[in-house]
JSON list of C-alpha atoms in Angstrom, two decimals:
[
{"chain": "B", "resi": 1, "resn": "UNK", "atom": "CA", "xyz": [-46.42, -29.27, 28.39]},
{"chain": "B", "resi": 2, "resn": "UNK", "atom": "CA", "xyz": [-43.96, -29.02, 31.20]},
{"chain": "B", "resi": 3, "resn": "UNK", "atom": "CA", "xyz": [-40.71, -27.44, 31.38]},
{"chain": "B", "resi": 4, "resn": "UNK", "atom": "CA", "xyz": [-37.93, -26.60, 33.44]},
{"chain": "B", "resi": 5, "resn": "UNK", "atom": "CA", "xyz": [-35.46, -24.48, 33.25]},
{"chain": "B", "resi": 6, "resn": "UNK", "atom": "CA", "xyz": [-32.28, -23.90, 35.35]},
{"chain": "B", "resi": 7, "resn": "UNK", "atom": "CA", "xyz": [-30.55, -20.30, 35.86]},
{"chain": "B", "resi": 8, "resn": "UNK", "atom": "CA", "xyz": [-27.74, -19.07, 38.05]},
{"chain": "B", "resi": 9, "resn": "UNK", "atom": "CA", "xyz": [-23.92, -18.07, 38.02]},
{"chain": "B", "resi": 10, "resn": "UNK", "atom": "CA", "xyz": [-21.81, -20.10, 36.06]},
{"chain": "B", "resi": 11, "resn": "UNK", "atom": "CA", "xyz": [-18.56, -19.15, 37.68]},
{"chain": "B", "resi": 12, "resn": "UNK", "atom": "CA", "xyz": [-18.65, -19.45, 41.56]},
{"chain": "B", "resi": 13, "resn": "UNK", "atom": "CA", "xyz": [-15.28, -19.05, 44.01]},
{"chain": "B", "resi": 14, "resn": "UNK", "atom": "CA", "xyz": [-14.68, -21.40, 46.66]},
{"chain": "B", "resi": 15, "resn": "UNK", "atom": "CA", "xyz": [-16.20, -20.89, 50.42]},
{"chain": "B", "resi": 16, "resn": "UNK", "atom": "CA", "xyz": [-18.58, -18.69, 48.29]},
{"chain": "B", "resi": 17, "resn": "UNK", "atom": "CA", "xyz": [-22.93, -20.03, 48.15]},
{"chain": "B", "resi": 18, "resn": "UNK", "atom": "CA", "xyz": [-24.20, -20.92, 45.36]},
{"chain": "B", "resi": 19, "resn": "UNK", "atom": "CA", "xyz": [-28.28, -19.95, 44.55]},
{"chain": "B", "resi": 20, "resn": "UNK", "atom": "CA", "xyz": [-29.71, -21.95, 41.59]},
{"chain": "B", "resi": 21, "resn": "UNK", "atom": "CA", "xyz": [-33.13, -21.15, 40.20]},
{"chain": "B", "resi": 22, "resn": "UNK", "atom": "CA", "xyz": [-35.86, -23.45, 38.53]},
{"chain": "B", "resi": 23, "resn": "UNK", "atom": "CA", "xyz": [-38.08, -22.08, 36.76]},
{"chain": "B", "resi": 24, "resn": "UNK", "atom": "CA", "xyz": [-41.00, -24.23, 35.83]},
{"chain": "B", "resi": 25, "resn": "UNK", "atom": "CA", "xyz": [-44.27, -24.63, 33.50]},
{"chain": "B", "resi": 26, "resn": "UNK", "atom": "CA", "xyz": [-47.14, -26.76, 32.66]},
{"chain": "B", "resi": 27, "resn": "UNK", "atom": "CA", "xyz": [-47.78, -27.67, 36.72]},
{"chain": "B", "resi": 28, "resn": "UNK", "atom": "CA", "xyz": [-48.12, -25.96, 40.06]},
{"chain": "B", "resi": 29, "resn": "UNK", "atom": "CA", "xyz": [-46.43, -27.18, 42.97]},
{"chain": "B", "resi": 30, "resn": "UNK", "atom": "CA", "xyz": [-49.76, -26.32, 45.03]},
{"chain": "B", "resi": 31, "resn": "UNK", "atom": "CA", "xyz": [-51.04, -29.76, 43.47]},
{"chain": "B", "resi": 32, "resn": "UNK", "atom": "CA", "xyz": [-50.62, -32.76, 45.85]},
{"chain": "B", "resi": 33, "resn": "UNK", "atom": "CA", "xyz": [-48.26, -35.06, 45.31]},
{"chain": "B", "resi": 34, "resn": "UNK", "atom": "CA", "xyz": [-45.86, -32.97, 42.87]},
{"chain": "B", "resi": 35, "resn": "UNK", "atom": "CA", "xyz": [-42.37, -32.70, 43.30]},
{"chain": "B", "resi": 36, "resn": "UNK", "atom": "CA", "xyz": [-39.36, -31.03, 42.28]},
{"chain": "B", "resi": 37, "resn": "UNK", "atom": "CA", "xyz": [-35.91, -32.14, 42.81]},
{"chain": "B", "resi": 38, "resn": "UNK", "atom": "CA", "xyz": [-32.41, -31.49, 41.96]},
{"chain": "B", "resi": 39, "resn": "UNK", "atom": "CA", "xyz": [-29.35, -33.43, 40.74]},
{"chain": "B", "resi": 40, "resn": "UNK", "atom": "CA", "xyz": [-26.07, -33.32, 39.85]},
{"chain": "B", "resi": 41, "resn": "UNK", "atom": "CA", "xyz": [-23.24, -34.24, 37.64]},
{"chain": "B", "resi": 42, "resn": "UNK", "atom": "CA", "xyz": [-19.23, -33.80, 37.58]},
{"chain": "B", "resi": 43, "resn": "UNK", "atom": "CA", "xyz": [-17.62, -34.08, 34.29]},
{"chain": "B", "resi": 44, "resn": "UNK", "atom": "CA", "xyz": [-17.26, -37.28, 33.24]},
{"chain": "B", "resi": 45, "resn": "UNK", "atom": "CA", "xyz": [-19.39, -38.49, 36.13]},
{"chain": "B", "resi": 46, "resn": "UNK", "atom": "CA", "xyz": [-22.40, -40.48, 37.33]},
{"chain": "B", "resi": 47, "resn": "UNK", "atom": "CA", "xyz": [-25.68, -38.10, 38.75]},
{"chain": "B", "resi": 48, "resn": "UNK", "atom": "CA", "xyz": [-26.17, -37.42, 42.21]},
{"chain": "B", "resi": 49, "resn": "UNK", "atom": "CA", "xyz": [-29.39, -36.90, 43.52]},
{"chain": "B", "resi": 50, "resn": "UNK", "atom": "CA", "xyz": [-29.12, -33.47, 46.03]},
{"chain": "B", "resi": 51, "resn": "UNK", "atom": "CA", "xyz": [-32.72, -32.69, 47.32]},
{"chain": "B", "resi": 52, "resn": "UNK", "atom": "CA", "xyz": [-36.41, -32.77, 46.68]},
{"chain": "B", "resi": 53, "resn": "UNK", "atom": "CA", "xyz": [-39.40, -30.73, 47.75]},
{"chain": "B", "resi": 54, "resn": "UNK", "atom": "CA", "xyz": [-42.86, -31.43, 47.37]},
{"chain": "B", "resi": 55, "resn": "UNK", "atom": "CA", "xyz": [-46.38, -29.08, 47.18]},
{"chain": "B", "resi": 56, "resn": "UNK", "atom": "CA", "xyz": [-46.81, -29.58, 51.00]},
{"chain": "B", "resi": 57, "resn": "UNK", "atom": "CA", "xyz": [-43.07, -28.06, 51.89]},
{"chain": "B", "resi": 58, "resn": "UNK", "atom": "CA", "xyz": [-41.60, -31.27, 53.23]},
{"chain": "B", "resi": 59, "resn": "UNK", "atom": "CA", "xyz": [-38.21, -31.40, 52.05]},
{"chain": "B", "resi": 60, "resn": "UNK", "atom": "CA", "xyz": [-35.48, -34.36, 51.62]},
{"chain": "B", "resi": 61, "resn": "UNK", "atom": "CA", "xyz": [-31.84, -33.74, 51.13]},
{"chain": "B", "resi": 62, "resn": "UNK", "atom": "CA", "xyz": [-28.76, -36.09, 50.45]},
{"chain": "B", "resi": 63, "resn": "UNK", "atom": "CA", "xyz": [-27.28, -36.80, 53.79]},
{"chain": "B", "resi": 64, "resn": "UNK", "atom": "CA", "xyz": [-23.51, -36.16, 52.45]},
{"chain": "B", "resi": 65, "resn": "UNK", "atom": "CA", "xyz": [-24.70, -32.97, 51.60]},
{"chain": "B", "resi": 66, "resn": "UNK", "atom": "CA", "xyz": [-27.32, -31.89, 54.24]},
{"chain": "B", "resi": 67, "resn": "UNK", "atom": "CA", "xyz": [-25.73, -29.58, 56.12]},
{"chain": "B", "resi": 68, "resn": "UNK", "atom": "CA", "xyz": [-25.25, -27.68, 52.97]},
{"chain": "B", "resi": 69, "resn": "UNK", "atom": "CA", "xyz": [-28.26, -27.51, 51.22]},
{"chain": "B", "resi": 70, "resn": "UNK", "atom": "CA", "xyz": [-31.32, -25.59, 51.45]},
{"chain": "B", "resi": 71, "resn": "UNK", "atom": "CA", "xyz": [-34.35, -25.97, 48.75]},
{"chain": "B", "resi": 72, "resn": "UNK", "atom": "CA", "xyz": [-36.69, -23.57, 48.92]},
{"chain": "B", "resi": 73, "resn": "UNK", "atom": "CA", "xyz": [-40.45, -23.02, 46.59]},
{"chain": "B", "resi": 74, "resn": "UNK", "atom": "CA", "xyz": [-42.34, -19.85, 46.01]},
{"chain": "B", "resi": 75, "resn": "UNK", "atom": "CA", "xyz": [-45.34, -21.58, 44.29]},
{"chain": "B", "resi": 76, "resn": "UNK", "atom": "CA", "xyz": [-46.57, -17.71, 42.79]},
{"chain": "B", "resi": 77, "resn": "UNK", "atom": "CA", "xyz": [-43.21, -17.75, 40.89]},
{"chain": "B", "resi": 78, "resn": "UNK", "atom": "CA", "xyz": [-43.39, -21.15, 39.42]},
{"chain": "B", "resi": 79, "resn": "UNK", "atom": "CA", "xyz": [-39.72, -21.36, 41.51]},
{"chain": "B", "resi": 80, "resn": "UNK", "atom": "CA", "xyz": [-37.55, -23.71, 43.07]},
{"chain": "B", "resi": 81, "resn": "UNK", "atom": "CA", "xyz": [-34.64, -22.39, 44.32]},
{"chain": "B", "resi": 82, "resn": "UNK", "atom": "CA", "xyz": [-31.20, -24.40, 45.55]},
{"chain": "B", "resi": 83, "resn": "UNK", "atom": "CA", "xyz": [-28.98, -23.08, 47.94]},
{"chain": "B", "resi": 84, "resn": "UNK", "atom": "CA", "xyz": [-25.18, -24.83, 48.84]},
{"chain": "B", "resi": 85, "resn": "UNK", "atom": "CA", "xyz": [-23.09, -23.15, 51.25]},
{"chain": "B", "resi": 86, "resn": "UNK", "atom": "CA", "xyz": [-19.16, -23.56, 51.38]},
{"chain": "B", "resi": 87, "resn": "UNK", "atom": "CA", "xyz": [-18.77, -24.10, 47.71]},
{"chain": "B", "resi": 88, "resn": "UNK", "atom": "CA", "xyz": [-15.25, -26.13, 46.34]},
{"chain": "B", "resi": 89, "resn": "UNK", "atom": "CA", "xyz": [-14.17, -27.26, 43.27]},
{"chain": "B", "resi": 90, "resn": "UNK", "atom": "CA", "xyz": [-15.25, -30.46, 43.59]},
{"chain": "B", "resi": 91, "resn": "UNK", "atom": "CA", "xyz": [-18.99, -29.37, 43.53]},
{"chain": "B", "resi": 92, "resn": "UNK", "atom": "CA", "xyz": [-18.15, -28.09, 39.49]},
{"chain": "B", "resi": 93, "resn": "UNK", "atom": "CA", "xyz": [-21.05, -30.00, 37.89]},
{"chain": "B", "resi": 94, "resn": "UNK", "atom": "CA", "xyz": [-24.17, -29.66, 35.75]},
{"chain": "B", "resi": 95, "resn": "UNK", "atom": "CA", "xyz": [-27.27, -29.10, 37.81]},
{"chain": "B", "resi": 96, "resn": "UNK", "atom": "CA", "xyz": [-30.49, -30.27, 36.86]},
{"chain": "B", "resi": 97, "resn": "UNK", "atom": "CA", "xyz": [-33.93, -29.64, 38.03]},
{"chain": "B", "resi": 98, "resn": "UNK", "atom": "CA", "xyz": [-36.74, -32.22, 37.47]},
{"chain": "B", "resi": 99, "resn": "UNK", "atom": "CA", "xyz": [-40.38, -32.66, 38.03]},
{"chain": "B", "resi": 100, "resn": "UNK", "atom": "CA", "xyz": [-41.95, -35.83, 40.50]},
{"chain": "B", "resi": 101, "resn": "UNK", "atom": "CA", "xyz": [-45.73, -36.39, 39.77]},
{"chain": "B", "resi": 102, "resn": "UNK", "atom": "CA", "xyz": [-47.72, -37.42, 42.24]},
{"chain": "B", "resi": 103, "resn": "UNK", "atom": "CA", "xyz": [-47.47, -40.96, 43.78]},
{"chain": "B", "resi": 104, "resn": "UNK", "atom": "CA", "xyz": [-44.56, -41.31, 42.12]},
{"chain": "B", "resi": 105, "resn": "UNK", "atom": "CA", "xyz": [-40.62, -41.82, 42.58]},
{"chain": "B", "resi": 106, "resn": "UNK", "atom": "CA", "xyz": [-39.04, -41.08, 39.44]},
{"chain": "B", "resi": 107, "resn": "UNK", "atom": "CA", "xyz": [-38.00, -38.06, 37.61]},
{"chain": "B", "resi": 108, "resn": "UNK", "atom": "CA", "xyz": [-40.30, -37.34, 34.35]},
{"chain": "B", "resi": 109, "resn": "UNK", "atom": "CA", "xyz": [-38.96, -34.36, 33.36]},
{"chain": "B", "resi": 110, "resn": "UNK", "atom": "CA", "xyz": [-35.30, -32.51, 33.55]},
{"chain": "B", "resi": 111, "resn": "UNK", "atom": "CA", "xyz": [-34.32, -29.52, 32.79]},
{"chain": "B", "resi": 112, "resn": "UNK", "atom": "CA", "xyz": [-31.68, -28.64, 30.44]},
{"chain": "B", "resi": 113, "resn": "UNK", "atom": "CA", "xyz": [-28.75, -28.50, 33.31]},
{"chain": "B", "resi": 114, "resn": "UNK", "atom": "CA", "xyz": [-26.64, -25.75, 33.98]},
{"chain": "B", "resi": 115, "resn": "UNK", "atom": "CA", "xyz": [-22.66, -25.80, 34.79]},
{"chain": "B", "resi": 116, "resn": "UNK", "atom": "CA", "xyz": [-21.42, -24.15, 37.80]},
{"chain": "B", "resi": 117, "resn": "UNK", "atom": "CA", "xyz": [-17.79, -24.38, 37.95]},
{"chain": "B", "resi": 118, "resn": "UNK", "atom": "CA", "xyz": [-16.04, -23.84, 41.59]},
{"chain": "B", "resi": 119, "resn": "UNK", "atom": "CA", "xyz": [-12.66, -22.25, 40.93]},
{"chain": "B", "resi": 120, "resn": "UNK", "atom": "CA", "xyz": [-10.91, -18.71, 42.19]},
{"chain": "E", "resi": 1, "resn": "UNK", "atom": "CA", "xyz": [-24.98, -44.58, 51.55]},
{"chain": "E", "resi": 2, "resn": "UNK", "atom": "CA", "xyz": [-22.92, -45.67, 48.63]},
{"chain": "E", "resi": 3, "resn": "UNK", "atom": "CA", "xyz": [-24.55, -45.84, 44.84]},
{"chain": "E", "resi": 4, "resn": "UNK", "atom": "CA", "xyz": [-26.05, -48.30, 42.77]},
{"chain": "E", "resi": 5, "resn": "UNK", "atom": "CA", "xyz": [-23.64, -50.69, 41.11]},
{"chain": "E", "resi": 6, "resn": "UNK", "atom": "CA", "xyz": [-23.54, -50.65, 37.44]},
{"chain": "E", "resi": 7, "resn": "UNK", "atom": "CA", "xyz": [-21.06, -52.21, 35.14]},
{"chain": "E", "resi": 8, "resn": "UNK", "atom": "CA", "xyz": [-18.88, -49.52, 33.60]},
{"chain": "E", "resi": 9, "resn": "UNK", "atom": "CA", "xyz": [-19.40, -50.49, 29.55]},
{"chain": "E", "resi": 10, "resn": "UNK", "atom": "CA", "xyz": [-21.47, -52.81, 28.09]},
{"chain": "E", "resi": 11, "resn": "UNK", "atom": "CA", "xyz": [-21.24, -53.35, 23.55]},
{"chain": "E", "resi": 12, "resn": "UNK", "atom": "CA", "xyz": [-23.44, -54.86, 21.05]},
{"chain": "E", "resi": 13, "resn": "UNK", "atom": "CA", "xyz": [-23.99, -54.93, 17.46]},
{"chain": "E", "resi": 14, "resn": "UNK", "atom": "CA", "xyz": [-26.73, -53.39, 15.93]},
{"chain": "E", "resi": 15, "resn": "UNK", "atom": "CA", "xyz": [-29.92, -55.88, 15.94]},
{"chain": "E", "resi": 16, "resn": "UNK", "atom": "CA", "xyz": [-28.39, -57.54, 19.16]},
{"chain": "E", "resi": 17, "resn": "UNK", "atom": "CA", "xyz": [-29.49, -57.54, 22.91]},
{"chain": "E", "resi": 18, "resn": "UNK", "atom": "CA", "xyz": [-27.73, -56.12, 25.49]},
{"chain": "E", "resi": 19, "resn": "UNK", "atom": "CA", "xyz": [-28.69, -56.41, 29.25]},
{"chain": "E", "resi": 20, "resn": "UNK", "atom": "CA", "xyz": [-27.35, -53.40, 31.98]},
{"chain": "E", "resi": 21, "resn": "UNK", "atom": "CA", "xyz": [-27.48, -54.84, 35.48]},
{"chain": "E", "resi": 22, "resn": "UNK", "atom": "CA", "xyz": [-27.87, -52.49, 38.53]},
{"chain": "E", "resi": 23, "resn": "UNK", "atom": "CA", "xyz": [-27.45, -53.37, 42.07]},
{"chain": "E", "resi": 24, "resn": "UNK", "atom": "CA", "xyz": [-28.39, -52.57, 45.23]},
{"chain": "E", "resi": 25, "resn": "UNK", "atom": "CA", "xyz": [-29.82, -53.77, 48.86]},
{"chain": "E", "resi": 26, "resn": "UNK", "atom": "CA", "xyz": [-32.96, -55.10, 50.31]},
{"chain": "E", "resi": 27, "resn": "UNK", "atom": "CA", "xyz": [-33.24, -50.96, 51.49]},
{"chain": "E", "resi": 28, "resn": "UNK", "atom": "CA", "xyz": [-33.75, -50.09, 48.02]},
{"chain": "E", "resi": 29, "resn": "UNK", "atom": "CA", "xyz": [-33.64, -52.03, 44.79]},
{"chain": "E", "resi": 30, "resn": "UNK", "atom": "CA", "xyz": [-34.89, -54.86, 46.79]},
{"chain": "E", "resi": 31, "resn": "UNK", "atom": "CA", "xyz": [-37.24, -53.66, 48.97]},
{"chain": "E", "resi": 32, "resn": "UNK", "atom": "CA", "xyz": [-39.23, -51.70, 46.47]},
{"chain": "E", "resi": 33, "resn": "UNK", "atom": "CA", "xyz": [-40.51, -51.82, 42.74]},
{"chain": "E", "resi": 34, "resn": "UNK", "atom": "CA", "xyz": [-39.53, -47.89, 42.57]},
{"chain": "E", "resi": 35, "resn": "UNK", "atom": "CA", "xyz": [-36.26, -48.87, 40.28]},
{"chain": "E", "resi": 36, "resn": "UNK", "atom": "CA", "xyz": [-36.29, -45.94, 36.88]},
{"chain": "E", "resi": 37, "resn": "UNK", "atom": "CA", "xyz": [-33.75, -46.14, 34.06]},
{"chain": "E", "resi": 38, "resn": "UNK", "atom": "CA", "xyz": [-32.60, -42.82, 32.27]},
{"chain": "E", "resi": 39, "resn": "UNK", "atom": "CA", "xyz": [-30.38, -42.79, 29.08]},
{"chain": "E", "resi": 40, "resn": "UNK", "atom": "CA", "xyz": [-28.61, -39.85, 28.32]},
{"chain": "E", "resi": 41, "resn": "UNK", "atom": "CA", "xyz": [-26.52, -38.34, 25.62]},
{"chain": "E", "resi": 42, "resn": "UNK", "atom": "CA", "xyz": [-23.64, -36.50, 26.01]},
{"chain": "E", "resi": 43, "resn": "UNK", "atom": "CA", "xyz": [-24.52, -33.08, 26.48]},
{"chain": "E", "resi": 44, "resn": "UNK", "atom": "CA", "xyz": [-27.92, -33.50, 27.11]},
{"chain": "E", "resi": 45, "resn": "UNK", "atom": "CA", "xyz": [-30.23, -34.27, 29.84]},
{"chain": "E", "resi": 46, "resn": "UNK", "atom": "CA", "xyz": [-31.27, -37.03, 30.71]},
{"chain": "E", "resi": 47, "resn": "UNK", "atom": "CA", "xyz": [-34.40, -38.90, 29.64]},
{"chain": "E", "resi": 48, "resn": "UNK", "atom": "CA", "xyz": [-36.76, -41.57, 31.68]},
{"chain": "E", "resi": 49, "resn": "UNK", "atom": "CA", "xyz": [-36.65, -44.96, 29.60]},
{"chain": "E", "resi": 50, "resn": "UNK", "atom": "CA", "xyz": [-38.10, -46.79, 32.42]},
{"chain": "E", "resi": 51, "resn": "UNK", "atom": "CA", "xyz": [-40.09, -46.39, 35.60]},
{"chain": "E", "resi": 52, "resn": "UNK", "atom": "CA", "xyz": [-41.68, -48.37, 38.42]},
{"chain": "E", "resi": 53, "resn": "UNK", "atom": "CA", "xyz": [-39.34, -51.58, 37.45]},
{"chain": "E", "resi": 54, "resn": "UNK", "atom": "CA", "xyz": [-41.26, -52.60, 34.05]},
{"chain": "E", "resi": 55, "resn": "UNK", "atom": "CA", "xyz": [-43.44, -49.58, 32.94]},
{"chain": "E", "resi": 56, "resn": "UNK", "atom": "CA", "xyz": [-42.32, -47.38, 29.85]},
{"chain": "E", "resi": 57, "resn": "UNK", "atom": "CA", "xyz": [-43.45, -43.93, 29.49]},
{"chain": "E", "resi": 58, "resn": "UNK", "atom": "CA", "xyz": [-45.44, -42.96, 26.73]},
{"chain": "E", "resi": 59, "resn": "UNK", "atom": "CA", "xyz": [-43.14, -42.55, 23.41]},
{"chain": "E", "resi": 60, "resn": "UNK", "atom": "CA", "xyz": [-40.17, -44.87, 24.88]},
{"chain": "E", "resi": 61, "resn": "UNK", "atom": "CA", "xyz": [-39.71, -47.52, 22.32]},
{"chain": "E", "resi": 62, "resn": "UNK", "atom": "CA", "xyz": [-40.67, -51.15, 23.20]},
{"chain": "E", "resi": 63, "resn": "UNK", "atom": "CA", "xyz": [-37.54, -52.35, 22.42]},
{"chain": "E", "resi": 64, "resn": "UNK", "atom": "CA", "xyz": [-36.33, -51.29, 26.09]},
{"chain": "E", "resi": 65, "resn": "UNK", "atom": "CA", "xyz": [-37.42, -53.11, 29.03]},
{"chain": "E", "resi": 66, "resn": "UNK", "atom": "CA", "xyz": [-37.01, -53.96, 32.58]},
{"chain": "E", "resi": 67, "resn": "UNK", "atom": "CA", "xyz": [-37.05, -56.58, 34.99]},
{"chain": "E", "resi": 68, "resn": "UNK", "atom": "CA", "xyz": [-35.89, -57.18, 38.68]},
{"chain": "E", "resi": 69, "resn": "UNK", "atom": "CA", "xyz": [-34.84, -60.24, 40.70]},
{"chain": "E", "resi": 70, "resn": "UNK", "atom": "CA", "xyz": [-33.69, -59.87, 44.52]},
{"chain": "E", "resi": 71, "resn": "UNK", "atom": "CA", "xyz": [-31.52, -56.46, 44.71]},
{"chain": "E", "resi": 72, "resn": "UNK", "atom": "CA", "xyz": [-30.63, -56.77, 40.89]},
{"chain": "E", "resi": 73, "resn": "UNK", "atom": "CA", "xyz": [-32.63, -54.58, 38.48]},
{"chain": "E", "resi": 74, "resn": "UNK", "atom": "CA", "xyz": [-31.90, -55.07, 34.79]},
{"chain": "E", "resi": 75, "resn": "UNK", "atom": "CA", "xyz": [-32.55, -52.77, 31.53]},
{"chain": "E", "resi": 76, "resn": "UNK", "atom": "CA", "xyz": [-32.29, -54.90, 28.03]},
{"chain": "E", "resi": 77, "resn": "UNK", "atom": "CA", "xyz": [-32.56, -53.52, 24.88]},
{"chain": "E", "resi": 78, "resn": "UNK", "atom": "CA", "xyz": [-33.26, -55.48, 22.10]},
{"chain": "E", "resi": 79, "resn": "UNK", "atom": "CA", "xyz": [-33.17, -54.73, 18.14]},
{"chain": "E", "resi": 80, "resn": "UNK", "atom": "CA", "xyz": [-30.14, -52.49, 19.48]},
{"chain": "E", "resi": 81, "resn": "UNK", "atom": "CA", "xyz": [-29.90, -49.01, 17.53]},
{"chain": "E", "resi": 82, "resn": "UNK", "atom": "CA", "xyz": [-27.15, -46.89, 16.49]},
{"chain": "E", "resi": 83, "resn": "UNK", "atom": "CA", "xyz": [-28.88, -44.35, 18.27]},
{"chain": "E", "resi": 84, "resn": "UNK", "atom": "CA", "xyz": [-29.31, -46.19, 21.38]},
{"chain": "E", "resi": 85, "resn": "UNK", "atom": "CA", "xyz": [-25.29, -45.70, 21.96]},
{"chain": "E", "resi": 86, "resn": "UNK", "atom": "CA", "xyz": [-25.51, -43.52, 25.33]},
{"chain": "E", "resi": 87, "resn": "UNK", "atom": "CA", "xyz": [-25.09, -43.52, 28.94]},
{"chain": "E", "resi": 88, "resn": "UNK", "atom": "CA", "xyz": [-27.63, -45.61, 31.07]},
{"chain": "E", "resi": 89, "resn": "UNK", "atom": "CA", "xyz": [-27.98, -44.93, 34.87]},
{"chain": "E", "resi": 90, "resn": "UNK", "atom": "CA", "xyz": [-30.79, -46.75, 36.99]},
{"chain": "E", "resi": 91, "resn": "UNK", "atom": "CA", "xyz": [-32.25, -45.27, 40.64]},
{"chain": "E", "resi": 92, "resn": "UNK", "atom": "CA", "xyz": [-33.71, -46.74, 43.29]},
{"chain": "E", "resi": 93, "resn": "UNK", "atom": "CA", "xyz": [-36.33, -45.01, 46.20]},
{"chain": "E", "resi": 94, "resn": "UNK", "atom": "CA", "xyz": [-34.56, -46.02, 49.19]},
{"chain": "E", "resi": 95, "resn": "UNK", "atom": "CA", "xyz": [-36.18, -46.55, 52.83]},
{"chain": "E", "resi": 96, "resn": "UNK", "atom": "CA", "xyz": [-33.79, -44.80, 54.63]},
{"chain": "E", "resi": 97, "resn": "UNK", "atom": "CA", "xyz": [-35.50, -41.61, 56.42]},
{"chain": "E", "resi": 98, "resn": "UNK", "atom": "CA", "xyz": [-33.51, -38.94, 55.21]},
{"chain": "E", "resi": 99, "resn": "UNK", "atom": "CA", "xyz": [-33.00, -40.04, 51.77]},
{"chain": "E", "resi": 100, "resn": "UNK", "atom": "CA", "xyz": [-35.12, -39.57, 48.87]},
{"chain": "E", "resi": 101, "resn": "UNK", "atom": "CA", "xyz": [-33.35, -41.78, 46.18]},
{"chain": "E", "resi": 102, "resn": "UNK", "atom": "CA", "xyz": [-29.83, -43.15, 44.62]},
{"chain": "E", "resi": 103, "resn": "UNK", "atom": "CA", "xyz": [-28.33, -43.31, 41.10]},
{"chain": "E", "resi": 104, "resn": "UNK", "atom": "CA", "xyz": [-26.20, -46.15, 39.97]},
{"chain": "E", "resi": 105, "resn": "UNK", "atom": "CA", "xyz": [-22.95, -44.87, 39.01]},
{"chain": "E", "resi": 106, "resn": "UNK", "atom": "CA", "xyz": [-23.75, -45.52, 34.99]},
{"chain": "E", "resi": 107, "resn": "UNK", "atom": "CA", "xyz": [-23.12, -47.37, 32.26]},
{"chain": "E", "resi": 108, "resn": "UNK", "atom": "CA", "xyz": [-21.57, -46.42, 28.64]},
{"chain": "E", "resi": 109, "resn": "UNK", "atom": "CA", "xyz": [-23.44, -48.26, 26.03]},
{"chain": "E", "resi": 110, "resn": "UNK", "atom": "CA", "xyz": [-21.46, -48.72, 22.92]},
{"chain": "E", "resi": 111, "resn": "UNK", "atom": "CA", "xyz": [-23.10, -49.97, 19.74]},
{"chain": "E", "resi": 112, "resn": "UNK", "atom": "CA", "xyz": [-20.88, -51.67, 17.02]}
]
């Protein structure tokens, strides 16, 4: 059975970086092909796809938000981790994590989300 | 690269068929039968309904189903439920080299 779960502050100030956590079961991301990504949501608004990684360590990221993000894996941990630099209120949204299987381009499984809100 | 187009709201009454359009370019929709509905419901996560342009994971009802023609994909649900009433959003794999993927912007499903 796989499962994700998302952890990290909910409250961040703006300039500040933000470090989001997935924590995952029921795969390794040693196995070829998998990957995990994240998305995101505003209140109220449509997702937005932020960045993938896959078992090998290549890594994809939204090109509106490139120079901001870092994703990062530490395969022992069952971890994915997010990084966004320069946080601002307009990146208060829900942040999921989700699993890619192999030879695949779709999402299978999400995590529950978790709301970060950008405000001093 | 801009989003998926969706219409906002769709509406149908229960035992009725509704069709959700999404559309995009030859670099994505078009180019590739990598198009995946999701429906979610407020406050939750959401769920694959449909991957690879036709093919239903294991558990999704048969009463949803997709289709694409040229850079339009399409979701239609038939028999429609009360508990179908959610927000749809479709996603494309996209060719360019730095991207991975793109959501349409969504659609609120209201049953009657």
């Amino acid at each position: 059975q796989i499962t994700l779960k998302e952890s990290g502050p909910t409250l961040v100030k703006p300039t500040q970086t933000l470090t989001l956590t997935c924590t995952f079961s029921g795969f390794s991301l040693s196995t070829s092909g998998v990957g995990v990504g994240w998305i995101r949501q505003p209140p109220g608004k449509a997702l937005e796809w932020l960045a993938l990684i896959y078992w090998d360590d290549d890594k994809r990221y939204s090109p509106s938000l490139k120079s901001r993000l870092t994703i990062t894996k530490d395969t022992s941990k069952n971890q994915v981790v997010l990084t966004m630099t320069n946080m601002d209120p307009v990146d208060t949204a829900t942040y999921y994590c989700a699993h890619r299987r192999p030879s695949t381009t779709h999402f299978d499984y999400w995590g529950q989300g978790t709301l970060v809100t950008v405000s001093s | 690269q801009s989003a998926l187009t969706q219409p906002a709201s769709v509406s149908g009454s229960p035992g009725q068929s509704i069709t959700i359009s999404c559309t995009g370019t030859s670099s994505d929709v078009g180019g590739y039968n990598y198009v995946s509905w999701y429906q979610q419901h407020p406050g939750k996560a959401p769920k694959l309904m449909i991957y690879d342009v036709t093919n239903r994971p294991s558990g999704v009802s048969n009463r949803f189903s997709g289709s694409k023609s040229g850079n339009t994909a399409s979701l239609t649900i038939s028999g429609l439920q009360a508990e179908d009433e959610a927000d749809y959003y479709c996603s494309s794999y996209t060719s360019s080299s730095t991207l991975y993927m793109i959501f349409g912007g969504g659609t609120k499903l209201t049953v009657l």
